[in-house]
C-alpha cells in the first residue's frame, strides 16, 4: 500500500542544526508506519507451510518416476531411449511452464493460478495411471510437468506477498525444505511402489496426495497477491476467495475494522484476469542484474544435477552397490541440503541487519522499505559467495576421492559439504531475485526455474560421457573450475548492482512523471477549448472585420455579447 507519509530519517541523522552533508530526503531510505501485511506471524507460517507442501510435487514427480523406467519400457514395448525422452521433455516443460503461470499469478492472483496448476496435474496423473501407450505417456508426462512446476514459483510469490526483505531469509529457508525432501524420498518411494504394487500405482498415489492437498488449499488458502488484496485487508473477487477468507472478512467486519477505500480502489484498478503471458519472465531474464543472478544460479544447479546424476553409475561401478544402497547414498547430500534450509535463513537475516545498522537504514519488520539506496546485493552475496567456494572445494574433493577409490566415508562427507554449500548459495540467489523484483516475485522465480532446468538438463546429458572420457576426478575438477571462471559475475553484481537499480528506478520515475504530465495536459485541453476566443480588432484588416461582424450578427445573443466585450 502506498503511503503519503514522509520518509523516516535514521536517528543518527536527525540534528537540530542543518546538516549540509546529509542526503536529501529523496535519497534516504523510505519506510512507512503502515503494516506491510495484516496477516499475523502464525498465519504467515501456516500459509508458507501449506504452499511449501504444494511445491513438493514438482521435484518429487521428477524422481519418483525413475526407479520404474525399466518396468514401464517393458510393459509399453518401448526402448530405453524412448523412455528417457519422457524424462527430458519433463525437464524442458518444468523450465518453460512456470513462465506462463507466474505472470498470470502476479496480476490475477495466486489462488486462480494454484487452481489451474492442480487441475492440470491431477488430470495428468489420472491419465498416466490409466494409459498403456507410449505416445500417451509422453504427452501426459508433459502435462504433469506443466501442472506441477508452477507451484514452486507460486510458493515464492506467496512469501514475497507477506514478508519483507528484513525477514525474508527465514521464510525462504522454510520453503526450500520441502522441495529438497522431494528428490530425496522420491526414488525410494517410487522404487517401493513399483516393486510391490506396480508402476501405475505411482500415479494413483500422486493423484490421491495431490487431490487431498488441492481440497485443503481450495478451502483454506487465502489470496495473498498484493495486486488483488493489497496488504491482505482488501476483500478479493469471488474467483479468488476461499472459505477461510470469507470467515476472516466476517470477523474483521464484526470487529469494526473498515476497509481502506483508497487502497481498495487502487487494487481494483490494477486487477486483471489475463491469458498467461511469459513476457514478464522474459523481461526479467534480459535485465542485467537478473541475467547475472539467473546464470550463476543456473550454474550452481547444473553442478548439483551433474553430481547427483552420476551417483548411481559411479557408486555402482566402484563400490558394487545395488539399487537400495544407491538410494541411501543420497542421504548425506540430502542431509546437508536440509540443514542448509533451516540454518541459512538466520544467517541471511543476520547479515541484512548488520548492513542496515552500518548504513543507518531503519530496520523494521512487516513494513514496506524502499531498497533503492540499500546495498542488498552485498548483504545477500556476502553469505552466498563463501559457501559457493566451499561447495566447489567439496565437489573437487568428492571427484578425487572417488577417483582414488577411498573408503566410502570420503565421498559421503564431501557430498554433505557440497549439498550444504550449494543449496545455501542457491537459496540466497533466490531471495535476491525476489528482493530486486518485489512486484513480480513469481515471474522472477519462474525465470530462475527456467535457467535452472535448462542448464541442469544439459549437465545431466554430458556428465556421464565426460566421466567415461576424462575420469571422475578431472570431470568434477573441470566443472568446478568452470564455475570459478564465472564467479566474478557475482562480484560485478556487488559493485555495480546498486547503481543499476538506482538508474532503473530513476528511468521508471521519469517515465511515470512524463505520463502524468501528458495525462494532465490532455485533461486541460477541453477546458481551454471551451474558453471564448478573444478578438483583437486592431490587428484585423477590413475584410476580416466584415466577416467577423457577419458571424457576430448570425451568432446567438450570448456569443455576440462576448464578442462585443
XYZ file of C-alpha atoms in Angstrom:
565
model
C 0.000 0.000 0.000
C 1.346 3.392 -0.862
C 1.722 5.949 1.838
C 1.824 9.736 1.741
C 3.764 9.997 4.977
C 7.274 11.460 4.773
C 10.247 9.162 4.751
C 11.691 8.308 8.143
C 15.223 9.501 8.732
C 17.570 7.382 10.850
C 18.068 8.739 14.362
C 21.751 9.261 13.818
C 20.983 11.753 11.043
C 18.480 13.843 12.966
C 20.176 17.031 14.222
C 18.882 20.321 15.494
C 21.281 22.195 13.214
C 21.135 21.978 9.432
C 23.429 19.299 8.079
C 24.793 20.211 4.675
C 26.346 16.766 4.154
C 23.140 14.810 4.810
C 21.436 13.072 1.955
C 18.347 14.746 0.530
C 15.081 13.254 1.708
C 14.526 11.580 -1.639
C 17.828 9.707 -1.268
C 17.219 8.478 2.274
C 15.745 5.045 2.999
C 11.978 5.108 2.713
C 9.764 3.272 5.139
C 6.200 3.658 6.307
C 4.304 3.185 9.531
C 1.705 1.089 7.731
C 1.958 -2.682 8.185
C 3.247 -4.474 5.102
C 0.802 -7.334 5.708
C -2.198 -7.738 8.014
C -1.523 -11.450 8.385
C -0.247 -12.383 11.843
C 3.010 -14.271 12.314
C 1.305 -17.616 12.958
C -0.876 -17.086 9.883
C 2.170 -16.362 7.722
C 3.911 -19.517 8.938
C 0.816 -21.636 8.316
C 0.350 -20.238 4.811
C 4.038 -20.702 3.971
C 3.915 -24.290 5.240
C 0.837 -25.009 3.106
C 2.332 -23.635 -0.114
C 5.658 -25.355 0.635
C 3.893 -28.709 0.830
C 2.241 -27.981 -2.514
C 5.663 -27.206 -4.037
C 6.956 -30.720 -3.279
C 5.033 -32.245 -6.209
C 7.282 -30.805 -8.914
C 10.631 -32.225 -7.727
C 9.027 -35.428 -6.457
C 7.291 -36.089 -9.786
C 10.723 -35.890 -11.420
C 12.407 -38.537 -9.254
C 9.597 -40.869 -8.119
C 9.283 -41.990 -11.749
C 12.928 -43.005 -12.240
C 13.031 -46.416 -10.473
C 10.170 -47.670 -12.655
C 11.710 -46.802 -16.030
C 12.698 -50.377 -16.844
C 9.247 -51.716 -15.922
C 7.497 -49.053 -17.989
C 9.746 -49.699 -21.003
C 8.965 -53.418 -20.816
C 5.191 -53.005 -20.397
C 4.858 -50.401 -23.156
C 7.312 -52.170 -25.521
C 9.447 -49.040 -25.734
C 13.224 -48.657 -25.933
C 15.312 -47.108 -23.167
C 15.958 -44.064 -25.360
C 12.233 -43.525 -25.840
C 11.571 -43.783 -22.101
C 14.475 -41.425 -21.341
C 12.845 -38.940 -23.724
C 9.919 -38.717 -21.283
C 12.406 -37.557 -18.630
C 13.957 -34.976 -20.949
C 10.618 -33.498 -22.025
C 9.524 -33.373 -18.392
C 12.568 -31.226 -17.509
C 12.035 -28.937 -20.511
C 8.397 -28.305 -19.592
C 9.457 -27.869 -15.970
C 11.538 -24.908 -17.082
C 9.088 -23.360 -19.551
C 5.652 -23.801 -17.914
C 6.265 -21.523 -14.882
C 6.941 -18.657 -17.284
C 3.295 -18.778 -18.296
C 1.745 -19.236 -14.871
C 3.966 -16.762 -12.964
C 2.966 -13.603 -14.833
C -0.673 -14.692 -14.667
C -0.495 -15.094 -10.858
C 1.243 -11.722 -10.384
C -1.767 -9.946 -11.921
C -4.784 -12.238 -11.449
C -3.837 -13.670 -8.060
C -2.267 -16.780 -6.550
C -5.433 -18.815 -5.997
C -6.604 -18.954 -9.663
C -3.067 -19.979 -10.632
C -2.986 -22.704 -7.960
C -6.385 -23.987 -9.096
C -5.206 -24.224 -12.701
C -1.953 -25.999 -11.760
C -3.613 -28.616 -9.570
C -6.436 -29.351 -12.023
C -3.910 -29.979 -14.822
C -1.630 -32.005 -12.534
C -4.392 -34.231 -11.129
C -5.882 -34.845 -14.584
C -2.418 -35.783 -15.926
C -1.817 -38.236 -13.071
C -5.158 -39.951 -13.648
C -4.343 -40.266 -17.336
C -0.856 -41.641 -16.576
C -2.313 -44.256 -14.238
C -4.793 -45.428 -16.895
C -2.753 -45.215 -20.116
C -0.906 -48.176 -21.665
C 0.578 -46.421 -24.698
C 3.965 -44.749 -25.168
C 2.611 -41.708 -27.037
C 0.077 -41.094 -24.276
C 2.844 -41.466 -21.680
C 4.971 -38.826 -23.410
C 2.131 -36.292 -23.735
C 0.765 -36.842 -20.228
C 4.221 -36.520 -18.663
C 4.471 -33.102 -20.303
C 1.078 -32.188 -18.813
C 2.179 -33.476 -15.419
C 5.301 -31.314 -15.564
C 3.357 -28.226 -16.691
C 0.887 -28.592 -13.833
C 3.359 -29.271 -11.025
C 6.228 -26.936 -11.921
C 4.229 -23.727 -11.463
C 3.741 -24.425 -7.749
C 7.418 -23.672 -6.998
C 7.174 -20.163 -8.488
C 3.842 -19.577 -6.748
C 5.323 -20.619 -3.407
C 7.994 -17.900 -3.515
C 5.420 -15.413 -4.783
C 3.236 -16.031 -1.710
C 6.228 -15.428 0.593
C 7.015 -12.133 -1.155
C 3.363 -11.058 -0.774
C 3.508 -11.260 3.025
C 7.150 -10.933 4.098
C 9.564 -8.001 3.781
C 13.261 -8.175 2.925
C 14.194 -7.812 6.605
C 12.707 -11.219 7.473
C 12.568 -12.940 4.101
C 15.575 -15.187 4.683
C 13.985 -17.367 7.345
C 10.792 -17.894 5.351
C 12.597 -18.767 2.123
C 14.511 -21.291 4.192
C 11.218 -22.925 5.141
C 10.030 -23.032 1.538
C 13.285 -24.678 0.458
C 12.892 -27.619 2.835
C 10.039 -29.473 1.136
C 11.382 -29.210 -2.448
C 14.629 -30.679 -1.095
C 12.764 -33.557 0.565
C 11.005 -34.427 -2.705
C 14.085 -35.539 -4.693
C 15.386 -37.455 -1.664
C 12.334 -39.563 -0.843
C 11.037 -39.695 -4.439
C 13.309 -42.508 -5.716
C 12.885 -44.550 -2.538
C 9.102 -44.218 -2.574
C 8.900 -44.859 -6.308
C 11.015 -48.000 -6.049
C 8.896 -49.455 -3.245
C 5.607 -48.719 -5.050
C 6.835 -50.063 -8.382
C 8.163 -53.258 -6.811
C 5.164 -54.156 -4.664
C 2.153 -52.502 -6.387
C 3.162 -51.844 -9.995
C 4.380 -48.667 -11.709
C 0.865 -47.307 -12.446
C 0.244 -47.041 -8.694
C 2.904 -44.322 -8.589
C 0.482 -42.052 -10.413
C -2.569 -43.171 -8.409
C -0.775 -42.274 -5.166
C 0.276 -38.908 -6.612
C -3.364 -38.356 -7.620
C -4.648 -39.088 -4.113
C -1.970 -36.986 -2.413
C -2.307 -34.004 -4.735
C -6.117 -34.217 -4.644
C -6.166 -34.016 -0.834
C -3.728 -31.081 -0.920
C -5.825 -29.289 -3.544
C -9.002 -29.592 -1.450
C -7.230 -28.090 1.579
C -5.838 -25.205 -0.479
C -9.213 -24.643 -2.106
C -10.899 -24.321 1.298
C -8.312 -22.564 3.432
C -5.566 -20.842 1.417
C -6.274 -17.075 1.384
C -5.465 -14.839 -1.556
C -2.175 -13.007 -0.881
C -1.294 -11.300 -4.200
C -0.774 -7.618 -3.417
C -2.297 -6.539 -6.736
C -5.522 -8.264 -5.684
C -5.792 -7.846 -1.888
C -3.196 -5.146 -1.136
C -1.769 -5.774 2.336
C -4.334 -8.552 2.834
C -7.117 -6.327 4.142
C -8.956 -5.859 0.812
C -11.672 -8.468 0.111
C -10.711 -10.320 -3.101
C -13.075 -11.047 -6.022
C -15.187 -14.192 -5.707
C -12.851 -16.121 -8.013
C -10.002 -15.514 -5.546
C -11.965 -16.096 -2.332
C -11.643 -19.117 -0.017
C -13.785 -20.394 2.833
C -11.212 -19.241 5.350
C -11.128 -15.851 3.614
C -14.887 -15.444 3.941
C -14.700 -16.238 7.666
C -11.808 -13.804 8.122
C -13.680 -10.986 6.354
C -16.718 -11.547 8.593
C -14.565 -11.468 11.721
C -12.921 -8.225 10.615
C -16.345 -6.701 9.922
C -17.620 -7.731 13.374
C -14.538 -6.199 14.966
C -15.351 -2.921 13.220
C -12.221 -2.948 11.036
C -13.080 -0.869 7.989
C -11.658 -1.464 4.538
C -9.288 1.232 3.269
C -11.314 2.749 0.424
C -8.307 4.307 -1.323
C -6.359 1.064 -1.255
C -9.389 -0.896 -2.435
C -9.903 1.435 -5.382
C -6.223 1.198 -6.367
C -6.278 -2.600 -6.121
C -9.459 -2.963 -8.164
C -7.982 -0.733 -10.851
C -4.887 -2.962 -11.178
C -6.731 -6.281 -11.023
C -6.562 -8.058 -14.369
C -7.566 -11.586 -15.370
C -5.364 -12.066 -18.426
C -4.335 -15.017 -20.533
C -0.973 -16.403 -19.279
C 1.896 -14.470 -20.836
C 5.631 -15.232 -20.443
C 6.654 -11.652 -21.266
C 7.207 -10.594 -17.633
C 9.555 -13.539 -17.105
C 11.477 -12.822 -20.305
C 11.875 -9.156 -19.324
C 13.498 -10.218 -16.048
C 15.731 -12.707 -17.847
C 17.047 -9.959 -20.161
C 17.668 -7.414 -17.394
C 21.375 -7.016 -16.495
C 21.056 -7.843 -12.807
C 18.503 -10.549 -13.377
C 20.549 -12.235 -16.098
C 23.680 -12.388 -13.916
C 21.807 -13.894 -10.968
C 19.950 -16.371 -13.166
C 23.079 -17.530 -14.961
C 25.083 -18.021 -11.754
C 22.174 -19.770 -10.050
C 21.721 -22.000 -13.085
C 25.410 -22.968 -12.987
C 25.080 -23.955 -9.328
C 22.168 -26.248 -10.131
C 23.998 -27.621 -13.186
C 26.871 -28.705 -10.915
C 24.364 -30.122 -8.447
C 22.481 -32.123 -11.083
C 25.707 -33.358 -12.684
C 26.975 -34.656 -9.346
C 23.767 -36.371 -8.241
C 23.021 -37.843 -11.680
C 26.383 -39.616 -11.793
C 25.989 -41.173 -8.327
C 24.270 -44.427 -9.461
C 26.773 -45.242 -12.196
C 29.875 -44.342 -10.148
C 28.932 -45.934 -6.833
C 27.567 -48.992 -8.622
C 30.834 -49.438 -10.544
C 33.276 -48.518 -7.757
C 31.562 -49.960 -4.671
C 29.228 -52.516 -6.269
C 26.062 -51.074 -4.698
C 22.570 -52.326 -5.519
C 19.504 -50.090 -6.002
C 18.665 -49.805 -2.299
C 22.232 -48.932 -1.333
C 22.421 -46.392 -4.147
C 19.306 -44.711 -2.767
C 20.939 -44.467 0.667
C 23.987 -42.719 -0.851
C 21.805 -39.633 -1.371
C 21.182 -39.261 2.383
C 24.381 -37.243 3.177
C 23.707 -34.866 0.296
C 20.050 -34.527 1.328
C 21.014 -34.010 4.973
C 23.358 -31.168 4.063
C 20.617 -29.593 1.970
C 18.049 -29.865 4.783
C 20.410 -28.388 7.372
C 21.046 -25.571 4.917
C 17.302 -24.904 4.634
C 16.938 -24.468 8.402
C 20.165 -22.566 9.151
C 20.865 -20.346 6.141
C 17.809 -18.148 6.722
C 19.110 -16.961 10.081
C 22.497 -16.126 8.569
C 20.861 -14.213 5.730
C 18.669 -12.139 8.064
C 21.597 -11.518 10.442
C 23.734 -10.106 7.625
C 20.831 -7.923 6.475
C 20.543 -6.436 9.975
C 24.301 -5.836 10.063
C 24.252 -3.824 6.826
C 21.111 -1.966 7.878
C 22.843 -0.815 11.062
C 26.033 0.093 9.203
C 24.138 2.212 6.629
C 21.773 3.877 9.108
C 18.896 2.063 7.442
C 15.765 1.798 9.633
C 15.304 -1.883 10.429
C 11.602 -2.608 10.625
C 9.734 -5.860 10.184
C 6.369 -6.011 8.437
C 6.892 -2.536 6.958
C 7.497 -1.621 3.345
C 11.016 -0.242 2.726
C 12.483 1.188 -0.447
C 15.773 -0.647 -1.096
C 16.959 1.682 -3.867
C 19.814 3.050 -1.757
C 20.434 -0.077 0.306
C 23.266 -2.462 -0.763
C 21.018 -5.507 -0.874
C 23.367 -7.324 -3.279
C 26.268 -7.120 -0.827
C 24.060 -8.065 2.129
C 22.929 -11.242 0.376
C 26.031 -12.310 -1.549
C 28.376 -11.993 1.431
C 26.623 -15.125 2.660
C 26.439 -16.889 -0.709
C 29.982 -16.449 -2.023
C 31.954 -18.144 0.803
C 29.584 -21.110 0.761
C 29.783 -21.316 -3.020
C 33.561 -21.584 -2.848
C 33.167 -24.173 -0.087
C 30.836 -26.222 -2.283
C 33.321 -26.034 -5.167
C 36.054 -27.417 -2.907
C 33.639 -30.129 -1.776
C 32.927 -31.053 -5.394
C 36.618 -31.281 -6.311
C 37.340 -33.376 -3.204
C 34.380 -35.640 -3.973
C 35.611 -36.288 -7.514
C 39.138 -37.222 -6.466
C 38.231 -39.497 -3.536
C 36.031 -41.413 -5.969
C 38.848 -41.458 -8.497
C 41.232 -42.968 -5.928
C 38.518 -45.350 -4.640
C 38.978 -44.390 -0.990
C 36.890 -45.558 1.933
C 33.159 -44.908 1.483
C 33.241 -42.254 4.226
C 35.325 -39.947 1.976
C 32.825 -39.293 -0.826
C 29.878 -39.224 1.611
C 31.494 -36.451 3.699
C 32.254 -34.401 0.589
C 28.680 -34.933 -0.638
C 27.415 -33.455 2.633
C 29.698 -30.409 2.262
C 28.707 -29.931 -1.361
C 24.993 -30.256 -0.573
C 25.142 -27.722 2.253
C 27.160 -25.106 0.386
C 25.408 -25.337 -2.983
C 21.870 -25.285 -1.575
C 22.603 -22.300 0.713
C 24.057 -20.327 -2.178
C 21.120 -21.155 -4.424
C 18.635 -20.076 -1.732
C 20.445 -16.745 -1.325
C 20.230 -16.073 -5.060
C 16.508 -16.918 -4.982
C 15.969 -14.398 -2.175
C 17.987 -11.753 -4.027
C 15.807 -12.184 -7.106
C 12.686 -11.538 -5.018
C 14.348 -8.518 -3.353
C 15.181 -6.920 -6.693
C 11.809 -7.686 -8.329
C 9.368 -7.496 -5.367
C 6.304 -6.768 -7.502
C 6.988 -9.738 -9.790
C 8.178 -12.376 -7.345
C 6.514 -15.297 -9.113
C 7.863 -14.197 -12.504
C 11.367 -13.833 -11.009
C 11.169 -17.349 -9.578
C 9.908 -18.660 -12.922
C 12.908 -17.111 -14.680
C 15.127 -18.737 -12.065
C 13.414 -22.051 -12.700
C 13.902 -21.712 -16.468
C 17.670 -21.300 -16.207
C 17.882 -23.989 -13.524
C 16.066 -26.620 -15.563
C 17.725 -25.910 -18.917
C 21.284 -25.798 -17.568
C 20.547 -28.745 -15.295
C 19.207 -30.796 -18.204
C 22.346 -30.018 -20.202
C 24.670 -31.031 -17.376
C 22.901 -34.359 -16.818
C 23.247 -35.160 -20.517
C 27.033 -34.693 -20.650
C 28.335 -35.725 -17.214
C 28.500 -39.499 -17.743
C 30.183 -39.280 -21.207
C 32.686 -36.805 -19.708
C 33.476 -39.194 -16.849
C 33.999 -42.028 -19.341
C 36.498 -39.905 -21.301
C 38.217 -37.803 -18.598
C 37.747 -39.790 -15.415
C 35.600 -38.830 -12.442
C 38.295 -36.703 -10.742
C 39.096 -34.491 -13.729
C 35.415 -34.207 -14.718
C 34.434 -32.732 -11.343
C 37.560 -30.546 -11.316
C 36.732 -29.190 -14.793
C 33.127 -28.475 -13.758
C 34.290 -26.691 -10.593
C 36.847 -24.568 -12.452
C 34.159 -23.644 -14.989
C 32.034 -22.213 -12.200
C 35.066 -20.413 -10.695
C 35.689 -18.798 -14.080
C 32.191 -17.259 -13.995
C 32.118 -16.417 -10.263
C 33.364 -12.814 -10.882
C 29.852 -12.155 -12.232
C 28.620 -12.083 -8.637
C 31.389 -9.654 -7.631
C 30.310 -7.419 -10.526
C 26.791 -7.612 -9.131
C 28.002 -6.430 -5.712
C 29.874 -3.467 -7.183
C 27.504 -2.310 -9.905
C 24.121 -3.735 -8.857
C 23.041 -0.782 -6.659
C 23.978 1.664 -9.411
C 21.962 -0.297 -11.990
C 18.927 -0.490 -9.706
C 19.066 3.227 -8.978
C 19.344 4.131 -12.667
C 16.457 1.802 -13.495
C 14.283 3.374 -10.787
C 15.120 6.917 -11.968
C 14.193 5.942 -15.517
C 10.923 4.453 -14.292
C 10.129 7.555 -12.210
C 10.832 9.849 -15.169
C 8.572 7.770 -17.385
C 5.752 7.860 -14.812
C 6.230 11.622 -14.408
C 6.087 12.147 -18.167
C 2.932 10.043 -18.415
C 1.344 12.009 -15.561
C 2.210 15.327 -17.229
C 0.830 14.085 -20.550
C -2.390 12.992 -18.857
C -2.646 16.386 -17.159
C -2.189 18.263 -20.438
C -4.865 16.169 -22.115
C -7.226 16.880 -19.227
C -6.676 20.649 -19.624
C -7.375 20.712 -23.381
C -11.221 20.557 -23.177
C -11.348 23.449 -20.723
C -9.082 25.523 -22.957
C -11.317 24.803 -25.966
C -14.394 25.921 -24.048
C -12.973 29.419 -23.428
C -14.294 32.068 -25.920
C -11.808 33.302 -28.446
C -10.676 36.910 -27.868
C -10.945 39.165 -30.907
C -8.434 41.947 -31.374
C -9.948 44.328 -33.924
C -6.809 46.489 -34.078
C -4.909 43.692 -35.848
C -7.634 42.827 -38.413
C -7.933 44.169 -41.940
C -11.229 45.332 -43.441
C -12.210 42.026 -44.931
C -11.604 40.214 -41.630
C -13.684 42.834 -39.750
C -16.531 42.403 -42.229
C -16.504 38.604 -41.848
C -16.328 38.878 -38.077
C -19.286 41.299 -37.967
C -21.327 38.957 -40.178
C -20.522 35.969 -37.908
C -21.389 38.025 -34.840
C -24.740 39.036 -36.244
C -25.586 35.417 -37.008
C -24.345 34.135 -33.586
C -26.576 33.628 -30.526
C -27.070 36.541 -28.155
C -24.582 35.306 -25.503
C -21.889 34.847 -28.139
C -22.480 38.331 -29.608
C -22.182 39.900 -26.182
C -18.861 38.104 -25.648
C -17.547 39.355 -28.986
C -18.502 42.953 -28.138
C -16.657 42.701 -24.860
